[in-house]
Coordinates of C-alpha atoms in Angstrom, one line a residue:
F143 CA 23.0 49.8 119.1
F144 CA 24.1 49.2 115.5
E145 CA 25.5 52.7 115.1
I146 CA 27.3 52.5 118.5
G147 CA 28.9 49.2 117.6
H148 CA 30.1 50.5 114.2
L149 CA 31.5 53.6 115.9
D150 CA 33.5 51.5 118.4
K151 CA 34.8 49.3 115.6
L152 CA 35.8 52.5 113.7
K153 CA 37.6 53.9 116.7
S154 CA 39.4 50.6 117.4
W155 CA 40.5 50.5 113.7
L156 CA 41.8 54.0 113.8
S157 CA 43.7 53.4 117.0
W158 CA 45.2 50.2 115.5
S159 CA 46.1 51.8 112.2
W160 CA 47.6 54.9 113.9
T161 CA 50.3 52.8 115.5
Y162 CA 51.4 51.4 112.2
I163 CA 51.2 54.8 110.4
C164 CA 53.5 56.3 113.1
A165 CA 55.9 53.3 112.7
V166 CA 56.0 53.8 108.9
W167 CA 56.4 57.5 109.3
F168 CA 59.4 57.1 111.6
A169 CA 60.9 54.5 109.3
M170 CA 60.6 56.9 106.3
V171 CA 62.1 59.8 108.3
L172 CA 65.1 57.7 109.3
T173 CA 65.6 56.4 105.8
M174 CA 65.4 59.9 104.4
I175 CA 68.0 61.1 106.9
Y176 CA 70.3 58.2 106.1
V177 CA 70.0 58.8 102.3
L178 CA 70.6 62.6 102.6
R179 CA 73.2 62.5 105.3
S180 CA 76.0 63.6 103.0
P181 CA 74.3 66.5 101.1
L182 CA 72.9 67.9 104.4
K183 CA 76.3 67.6 106.2
L184 CA 74.6 65.9 109.2
Q185 CA 77.8 64.9 110.9
D186 CA 79.0 68.5 111.1
T187 CA 75.6 69.7 112.3
L188 CA 75.5 67.0 115.1
T189 CA 79.0 68.0 116.2
S190 CA 78.0 71.6 116.5
G191 CA 74.8 70.6 118.3
E192 CA 76.7 68.6 120.8
L193 CA 79.0 71.5 121.6
I194 CA 76.1 73.9 122.0
F195 CA 74.3 71.4 124.3
E196 CA 77.5 70.9 126.4
W197 CA 77.8 74.7 126.8
W198 CA 74.2 75.1 127.7
Y199 CA 74.3 72.3 130.3
F200 CA 77.5 73.7 131.9
R201 CA 75.9 77.2 132.1
K202 CA 72.7 75.8 133.7
Y203 CA 74.1 73.2 136.2
G204 CA 77.8 74.2 136.6
T205 CA 79.2 70.9 135.5
S206 CA 79.9 69.0 132.3
F207 CA 77.2 66.7 131.0
I208 CA 79.7 64.0 130.0
E209 CA 81.4 64.2 133.5
Q210 CA 78.0 64.0 135.2
V211 CA 77.0 60.9 133.2
S212 CA 80.4 59.3 133.9
V213 CA 80.2 59.9 137.6
S214 CA 76.6 59.2 138.2
H215 CA 76.0 56.2 135.9
L216 CA 79.2 54.7 134.5
R217 CA 81.3 54.6 137.7
P218 CA 78.7 52.6 139.7
L219 CA 78.5 50.1 136.8
L220 CA 82.3 49.7 136.8
G221 CA 82.4 49.2 140.5
G222 CA 83.9 52.6 141.5
V223 CA 83.0 53.3 145.1
E224 CA 84.7 55.8 147.4
S225 CA 85.6 54.4 150.8
S226 CA 84.3 56.5 153.7
T227 CA 81.5 56.6 156.1
T228 CA 78.2 58.2 155.1
T229 CA 77.4 61.2 157.3
G230 CA 75.9 63.6 154.8
L231 CA 72.3 63.3 155.9
F232 CA 73.0 63.1 159.6
S233 CA 73.9 65.3 162.5
S234 CA 76.0 64.6 165.5
V235 CA 74.5 63.6 168.8
N236 CA 74.2 67.2 170.1
G237 CA 72.3 68.1 166.9
E238 CA 75.0 70.1 165.2
A239 CA 75.5 69.6 161.5
E240 CA 78.4 67.5 160.5
P241 CA 80.3 68.1 157.2
R242 CA 79.2 65.8 154.4
P243 CA 82.2 64.1 152.7
S244 CA 82.0 62.8 149.1
V245 CA 80.9 59.2 149.7
S246 CA 78.7 56.6 148.3
E247 CA 75.1 57.7 148.9
C248 CA 73.7 54.2 149.0
K249 CA 74.8 53.0 152.4
V250 CA 72.1 50.9 154.1
W251 CA 71.1 51.4 157.8
R252 CA 69.5 49.3 160.4
N253 CA 65.8 49.8 160.5
P254 CA 65.0 51.3 164.0
L255 CA 61.6 49.7 164.0
N256 CA 62.4 46.3 162.5
L257 CA 60.1 43.5 163.4
F258 CA 60.7 40.2 165.3
R259 CA 61.7 37.3 163.1
G260 CA 59.9 34.5 165.1
A261 CA 56.9 36.4 166.3
E262 CA 56.2 38.5 163.1
Y263 CA 58.2 37.6 160.0
S264 CA 57.8 33.9 160.4
R265 CA 54.1 34.1 161.0
Y266 CA 53.8 36.0 157.7
T267 CA 55.7 33.1 156.0
W268 CA 53.4 30.5 157.6
V269 CA 50.3 32.3 156.3
T270 CA 51.4 33.4 152.8
G271 CA 54.3 31.0 152.0
K272 CA 56.4 34.0 151.0
E273 CA 59.7 35.0 152.5
P274 CA 59.6 38.7 153.6
L275 CA 63.3 39.0 154.1
T276 CA 66.1 38.6 151.5
Y277 CA 69.4 36.8 152.2
Y278 CA 71.2 40.1 151.7
D279 CA 69.1 41.7 154.4
M280 CA 69.6 38.8 156.8
N281 CA 73.3 38.7 156.1
L282 CA 73.6 42.4 157.0
S283 CA 71.8 41.6 160.3
A284 CA 74.2 38.7 161.0
Q285 CA 77.1 41.1 160.5
D286 CA 75.6 43.6 162.9
H287 CA 75.1 41.0 165.6
Q288 CA 78.6 39.7 165.2
T289 CA 80.0 43.2 165.4
F290 CA 78.0 44.5 168.4
F291 CA 77.3 41.3 170.5
T292 CA 80.4 39.1 170.3
G293 CA 83.3 41.5 169.9
D294 CA 86.8 40.7 168.6
T295 CA 88.8 40.9 171.8
Q296 CA 91.7 38.6 172.7
Q297 CA 89.7 37.1 175.6
I298 CA 86.9 35.8 173.5
K299 CA 85.0 32.9 175.2
A300 CA 83.9 29.6 173.9
E301 CA 80.2 30.6 173.9
D302 CA 81.1 33.7 172.0
T303 CA 82.7 31.6 169.3
V304 CA 79.6 29.5 169.1
M305 CA 77.4 32.6 168.8
Q306 CA 79.6 34.1 166.1
K307 CA 78.9 30.9 164.0
A308 CA 75.2 31.0 165.0
W309 CA 74.7 34.5 163.5
R310 CA 76.2 33.3 160.2
E311 CA 73.9 30.3 159.9
R312 CA 71.4 30.5 157.1
N313 CA 69.0 27.9 158.6
P314 CA 66.9 29.3 161.5
Q315 CA 66.9 25.9 163.2
A316 CA 70.7 25.8 163.1
R317 CA 70.9 29.2 164.7
I318 CA 68.5 28.2 167.5
R319 CA 70.5 24.9 168.2
A320 CA 73.7 26.9 168.4
A321 CA 72.1 29.3 170.9
Y322 CA 71.1 26.4 173.1
Q323 CA 74.6 25.1 172.8
A324 CA 76.0 28.4 174.0
I325 CA 73.6 28.4 177.0
E326 CA 74.8 25.0 177.9
M327 CA 78.4 26.4 178.0
N328 CA 77.3 29.4 180.0
H329 CA 73.9 29.9 181.5
E330 CA 74.5 33.7 181.5
C331 CA 75.1 34.0 177.8
A332 CA 72.9 37.0 177.0
A333 CA 73.5 36.9 173.3
A334 CA 72.1 33.4 173.1
Y335 CA 68.9 34.6 174.8
V336 CA 68.7 37.5 172.4
L337 CA 68.8 35.1 169.4
L338 CA 66.1 32.9 171.0
A339 CA 63.9 35.9 171.6
E340 CA 64.3 37.0 168.0
E341 CA 64.1 33.7 166.2
E342 CA 62.4 31.1 168.4
A343 CA 59.7 33.1 170.2
T344 CA 56.4 32.9 168.3
T345 CA 54.7 35.6 170.3
I346 CA 55.7 39.1 171.5
T347 CA 55.0 38.0 175.1
E348 CA 57.4 35.1 174.8
A349 CA 60.0 37.3 173.2
E350 CA 59.7 39.8 176.0
R351 CA 60.2 37.0 178.6
L352 CA 63.4 35.9 176.8
F353 CA 64.7 39.5 176.5
K354 CA 64.2 40.1 180.2
Q355 CA 66.2 36.9 180.9
A356 CA 68.9 38.2 178.5
L357 CA 68.9 41.6 180.4
R358 CA 69.4 39.9 183.8
S359 CA 72.2 37.7 182.3
G360 CA 73.8 40.7 180.7
K361 CA 73.9 42.7 183.9
R362 CA 75.4 39.9 185.8
E363 CA 78.0 39.3 183.1
Q364 CA 78.8 43.0 183.1
R365 CA 79.6 43.0 186.8
V366 CA 82.1 40.2 186.5
Q367 CA 83.6 41.0 183.1
D368 CA 87.0 42.6 182.4
P369 CA 86.8 46.3 181.4
V370 CA 88.1 45.4 177.9
T371 CA 84.8 43.8 177.1
T372 CA 82.6 46.6 178.4
G373 CA 82.0 48.1 175.0
K374 CA 80.5 44.8 173.8
D375 CA 78.3 44.5 176.9
I376 CA 77.0 48.0 176.5
N377 CA 76.0 47.4 172.9
L378 CA 74.2 44.3 174.0
L379 CA 72.4 45.9 176.9
V380 CA 71.3 48.9 174.8
Y381 CA 69.9 46.5 172.1
I382 CA 68.0 44.4 174.8
K383 CA 66.5 47.5 176.5
R384 CA 65.4 48.9 173.1
R385 CA 63.7 45.6 172.1
L386 CA 62.0 45.4 175.5
A387 CA 60.6 48.9 174.9
M388 CA 59.4 47.8 171.5
C389 CA 57.8 44.7 173.1
A390 CA 56.0 47.0 175.6
R391 CA 54.8 49.2 172.7
K392 CA 53.5 46.2 170.7
L393 CA 51.7 44.9 173.8
G394 CA 49.8 48.2 174.4
R395 CA 51.9 49.4 177.3
I396 CA 52.8 52.6 175.4
K397 CA 53.5 54.9 178.4
E398 CA 55.9 52.3 179.8
A399 CA 57.6 52.0 176.4
V400 CA 58.0 55.8 176.2
K401 CA 59.6 55.9 179.6
M402 CA 62.0 53.1 178.7
M403 CA 63.0 54.9 175.5
R404 CA 63.6 58.2 177.2
D405 CA 65.7 56.5 180.0
L406 CA 67.7 54.8 177.3
M407 CA 68.4 58.0 175.5
K408 CA 69.5 59.7 178.7
E409 CA 71.7 56.8 179.8
F410 CA 73.5 56.5 176.5
P411 CA 73.3 59.9 174.8
L412 CA 76.3 59.1 172.5
L413 CA 74.5 56.3 170.7
G414 CA 72.5 58.6 168.5
M415 CA 73.4 56.5 165.4
L416 CA 70.9 53.9 166.7
N417 CA 68.1 56.4 166.0
I418 CA 66.1 55.5 169.2
H419 CA 64.3 58.8 168.8
E420 CA 62.4 57.3 165.9
N421 CA 61.0 54.6 168.1
L422 CA 60.1 57.4 170.6
L423 CA 58.4 59.5 167.9
E424 CA 56.2 56.6 166.8
A425 CA 55.2 55.8 170.4
L426 CA 54.4 59.5 171.2
L427 CA 52.2 59.7 168.0
E428 CA 50.3 56.7 169.2
L429 CA 49.7 58.5 172.5
Q430 CA 48.7 61.6 170.5
A431 CA 51.2 63.6 172.6
Y432 CA 51.8 66.0 169.8
A433 CA 53.5 68.6 172.0
D434 CA 56.1 66.0 173.1
V435 CA 56.5 65.0 169.4
Q436 CA 57.3 68.6 168.6
A437 CA 59.8 68.8 171.4
V438 CA 61.7 65.7 170.0
L439 CA 61.6 67.1 166.5
A440 CA 63.0 70.4 167.7
K441 CA 66.1 68.5 168.9
Y442 CA 66.6 66.3 165.8
D443 CA 65.2 68.5 163.0
D444 CA 67.1 71.7 163.7
I445 CA 69.5 71.3 160.7
S446 CA 68.9 71.7 157.0
L447 CA 69.4 68.0 156.1
P448 CA 67.2 65.8 158.3
K449 CA 68.1 62.4 159.4
S450 CA 65.3 60.3 157.9
A451 CA 61.9 60.1 156.3
T452 CA 60.5 59.8 159.9
I453 CA 61.7 63.2 160.8
C454 CA 60.6 64.9 157.6
Y455 CA 57.1 63.3 157.4
T456 CA 56.4 63.6 161.1
S457 CA 57.2 67.3 160.9
A458 CA 54.9 67.6 157.8
L459 CA 52.1 65.6 159.7
L460 CA 52.2 68.1 162.6
K461 CA 51.9 71.1 160.3
A462 CA 49.2 69.5 158.2
R463 CA 47.2 68.4 161.2
A464 CA 46.9 72.1 162.3
V465 CA 45.1 73.1 159.0
S466 CA 43.9 69.9 157.4
E467 CA 40.6 69.7 159.2
K468 CA 39.2 72.8 157.5
F469 CA 41.3 72.6 154.3
S470 CA 39.4 72.7 151.0
P471 CA 41.2 72.8 147.6
E472 CA 38.3 74.8 146.0
A473 CA 38.4 77.4 148.8
A474 CA 42.2 77.6 148.7
S475 CA 42.2 78.2 145.0
R476 CA 39.7 81.1 145.4
R477 CA 41.2 82.9 148.4
G478 CA 44.8 81.6 148.3
L479 CA 46.7 79.7 151.0
S480 CA 47.0 81.1 154.5
T481 CA 50.3 81.3 156.3
A482 CA 49.7 78.1 158.2
E483 CA 48.5 76.3 155.0
M484 CA 51.6 77.5 153.2
N485 CA 53.8 76.2 155.9
A486 CA 52.1 72.8 155.8
V487 CA 52.4 72.6 152.0
E488 CA 56.1 73.5 152.2
A489 CA 56.7 70.9 154.8
I490 CA 55.0 68.3 152.6
H491 CA 57.1 69.4 149.6
R492 CA 60.2 69.1 151.8
A493 CA 59.3 65.6 152.9
V494 CA 58.5 64.4 149.4
E495 CA 61.8 65.8 148.1
F496 CA 63.6 63.8 150.7
N497 CA 61.8 60.6 150.0
P498 CA 59.3 60.7 147.0
H499 CA 58.2 57.1 147.5
V500 CA 56.3 57.6 150.8
P501 CA 53.1 59.3 149.5
K502 CA 51.9 56.4 147.4
Y503 CA 52.0 54.1 150.4
L504 CA 50.3 56.7 152.7
L505 CA 47.6 57.3 150.1
E506 CA 47.3 53.5 149.6
M507 CA 48.0 53.8 145.9
K508 CA 50.6 51.1 146.4
S509 CA 50.3 48.0 148.5
L510 CA 52.4 47.7 151.7
I511 CA 54.6 44.8 152.7
L512 CA 56.5 44.0 155.9
P513 CA 59.4 46.3 156.3
P514 CA 63.0 44.9 155.9
E515 CA 65.5 44.8 158.7
H516 CA 67.7 47.4 156.9
I517 CA 66.7 50.5 154.9
L518 CA 68.2 52.8 152.4
K519 CA 67.8 56.5 153.2
R520 CA 65.6 58.2 150.6
G521 CA 64.8 54.8 149.0
D522 CA 61.7 52.6 148.6
S523 CA 62.8 50.4 151.6
E524 CA 62.7 53.5 153.9
A525 CA 59.3 54.4 152.5
V526 CA 57.9 51.0 153.2
A527 CA 59.3 51.0 156.8
Y528 CA 57.9 54.5 157.5
A529 CA 54.4 53.9 156.0
F530 CA 54.1 50.5 157.7
F531 CA 54.2 52.1 161.2
H532 CA 53.0 55.7 160.5
L533 CA 50.0 55.2 158.2
Q534 CA 47.7 54.9 161.1
H535 CA 48.9 58.2 162.5
W536 CA 48.2 60.0 159.3
K537 CA 44.7 58.5 159.1
R538 CA 44.0 59.6 162.7
A539 CA 44.7 63.3 161.8
E540 CA 41.5 64.3 160.0
G541 CA 42.1 65.7 156.6
A542 CA 45.9 65.2 156.6
L543 CA 45.9 62.6 153.9
N544 CA 43.6 64.8 151.8
L545 CA 46.0 67.7 152.1
L546 CA 48.9 65.3 151.1
H547 CA 46.9 64.0 148.2
C548 CA 46.3 67.6 146.9
T549 CA 49.8 68.9 147.2
W550 CA 52.5 66.2 147.1
E551 CA 52.9 66.1 143.3
G552 CA 53.7 69.8 143.3
T553 CA 57.1 68.9 144.6
F554 CA 58.2 67.7 141.1
R555 CA 57.5 71.1 139.6
I556 CA 60.0 72.6 142.0
I557 CA 62.7 70.1 141.1
P558 CA 62.2 69.2 137.4
Y559 CA 65.7 67.7 137.2
P560 CA 66.0 65.8 140.5
L561 CA 68.9 63.6 139.5
E562 CA 71.1 66.6 138.7
K563 CA 69.8 69.4 141.0
G564 CA 67.9 69.4 144.2
H565 CA 65.9 72.2 145.9
L566 CA 66.3 71.8 149.7
F567 CA 68.6 68.7 149.5
Y568 CA 71.4 67.5 147.4
P569 CA 70.3 65.7 144.2
Y570 CA 68.4 62.5 144.5
P571 CA 70.8 59.5 144.4
G572 CA 70.6 57.5 141.2
C573 CA 71.7 54.2 142.8
T574 CA 68.7 53.6 145.2
E575 CA 66.8 51.3 142.9
T576 CA 69.7 48.7 142.8
A577 CA 70.1 48.7 146.6
D578 CA 66.4 48.5 147.2
R579 CA 66.1 45.5 145.0
E580 CA 68.6 43.7 147.2
L581 CA 66.8 44.7 150.4
L582 CA 63.2 44.1 149.4
P583 CA 61.6 40.7 148.4
T584 CA 61.2 39.8 144.8
F585 CA 57.4 39.8 144.9
H586 CA 57.4 43.5 145.8
E587 CA 57.4 46.0 142.9
V588 CA 60.2 48.4 143.8
S589 CA 59.3 52.0 143.5
V590 CA 61.7 54.2 141.5
Y591 CA 61.9 58.0 141.4
P592 CA 58.6 59.2 139.8
K593 CA 59.8 60.7 136.5
K594 CA 57.7 63.3 134.9
E595 CA 55.9 62.0 131.8
L596 CA 55.1 64.3 128.9
P597 CA 51.5 64.3 127.6
F598 CA 50.9 62.7 124.2
F599 CA 49.7 66.0 122.7
I600 CA 53.1 67.6 123.4
L601 CA 55.0 64.6 121.9
F602 CA 52.7 64.6 118.9
T603 CA 53.1 68.3 118.3
A604 CA 56.8 68.1 118.7
G605 CA 57.0 65.3 116.1
L606 CA 54.7 67.1 113.7
C607 CA 56.7 70.3 113.9
S608 CA 59.9 68.5 113.4
F609 CA 58.5 66.6 110.4
T610 CA 57.2 69.8 108.9
A611 CA 60.5 71.6 109.4
M612 CA 62.4 68.8 107.8
L613 CA 60.0 68.8 104.7
A614 CA 60.4 72.5 104.3
M615 CA 64.2 72.3 104.5
L616 CA 64.3 69.4 102.0
T617 CA 62.0 71.2 99.6
H618 CA 64.1 74.3 99.7
Q619 CA 67.3 72.3 99.1
F620 CA 66.0 69.8 96.6
P621 CA 62.8 71.1 95.0
E622 CA 62.8 68.8 92.0
L623 CA 63.6 65.7 93.9
M624 CA 61.0 66.5 96.6
G625 CA 58.4 67.1 93.8
V626 CA 59.0 63.6 92.4
F627 CA 58.9 62.1 95.9
V628 CA 55.6 63.8 96.8
K629 CA 54.0 62.7 93.6
A630 CA 55.1 59.1 94.1
F631 CA 54.0 59.3 97.8
F632 CA 50.5 60.5 97.0
S633 CA 50.0 58.2 94.0
T634 CA 50.9 55.3 96.3
L635 CA 48.7 56.6 99.1
F636 CA 45.6 57.0 96.8
T637 CA 46.0 53.8 94.9
P638 CA 44.0 51.8 97.5
L639 CA 41.3 54.4 97.4
G640 CA 41.1 54.3 93.6
F641 CA 41.0 50.5 93.7
F642 CA 38.1 50.7 96.2
A643 CA 36.2 53.2 94.1
D644 CA 36.5 51.1 91.0
K645 CA 35.1 48.1 92.9
M646 CA 32.2 50.2 94.2
E647 CA 31.4 51.3 90.6
S648 CA 31.4 47.7 89.4
F649 CA 29.0 46.6 92.2
M650 CA 26.6 49.5 92.2
P651 CA 24.2 50.2 89.3
S652 CA 24.8 53.3 87.2
S653 CA 21.4 54.7 88.1
F654 CA 22.3 54.8 91.8
W655 CA 25.3 57.0 91.1
H656 CA 23.1 59.2 88.9
Q657 CA 20.5 59.7 91.7
L658 CA 23.3 60.3 94.3
T659 CA 24.9 63.1 92.2
R660 CA 21.4 64.7 91.8
I661 CA 21.0 64.8 95.6

């Protein structure tokens, strides 16, 4: 035990001293560079190095390094944003690829599977005392509701004015009071029942009852409304039917929910931007109707740039499920991957390149939180939303998570420079972290793109080689000066050792040293 204790102390002392030795070494190198900057003509050398690096970067990536840094990093900080609608990742309703204009890649989208505020988000707050939604996220939802539910026509009614103010209220109780005020003005105000279902209902059953009331009121209003307000009514009815289907899914009536979603997609095929197919995919996975899932994917994943992480990872799940039960890393390393296994691995790499934050949530390496009401494509918010609903489906497929665990990190070997160049997709956006911090609560540690970290041995070897080369160059240029420097350095280095040896000689008897030399 005595020897082990001394060894531990020696190791801790070496690790402690190594840090300060490295700091002193770096300080000496910097000082030497500063002193010898004029004889070595360092300014001219750096200028030449910059030109060589700029030429190499342009040859490798086809763009100027300075221009890339200015566009990717400086312009967002200075507030430069191009005005257009983001359609780069998405297809048209009929599945054909649409051209991707040069736009800001950090547009947020409504979460297709967002939870109910009163029945789910508020219960989380009651239990934990934490707010799962940010004001930024709720403000986006208020803008969505104002745009889709109240409209901006010339014939706006008094209850619509009340509801416009209700969506903007920060206090939930103020929103609920405004909804009741709108119902007093018009008992058929469907938007008011929607707000009560979202905010006041504390259970899914109660929310479903209020949504059914909203649906009846909306249909009656639609029959008597002027044609100019039909667009507003359609948006409201689609929202209500979708939430009713989600209520049925949460209450266990999954087949009924699937039927409602399919009918909704047939009735309003042009509203593909609402991503109702993502709700349908999740419900079909719960039914384990994998053939139907594949049929939906065939319609929405037939382009090179998929719509979302749900599309990518569901496709990877189906391919992994076909081979994961018998997959073994040891056997695969001996015999190689079969065609089906290769397809599954490629699908996983494709999904990870699209959104690299998802695997850590699926593998439970990072804790999950409640998903926000809005998500950022390819960001941490989308990863949280996907894993929250689909983790159970990955666990149900035996061996799928094991295959994901063995293969997902290989994606980063394919794209070593993800911010400058992609493999199957355009480069990963550099602005996702800022947008995700506004969408996700402060108690959540936002995931950023997993950068490759160099091992310590490589860094140490690089530093040692650089130091050796510098010493050789300085010795060749200034042999006399370096000789004086080396003598002074070693005399300073061995001074403590000489002092320690003198102290040892004074404490130990001369006969001890004589016997030691004889041994």
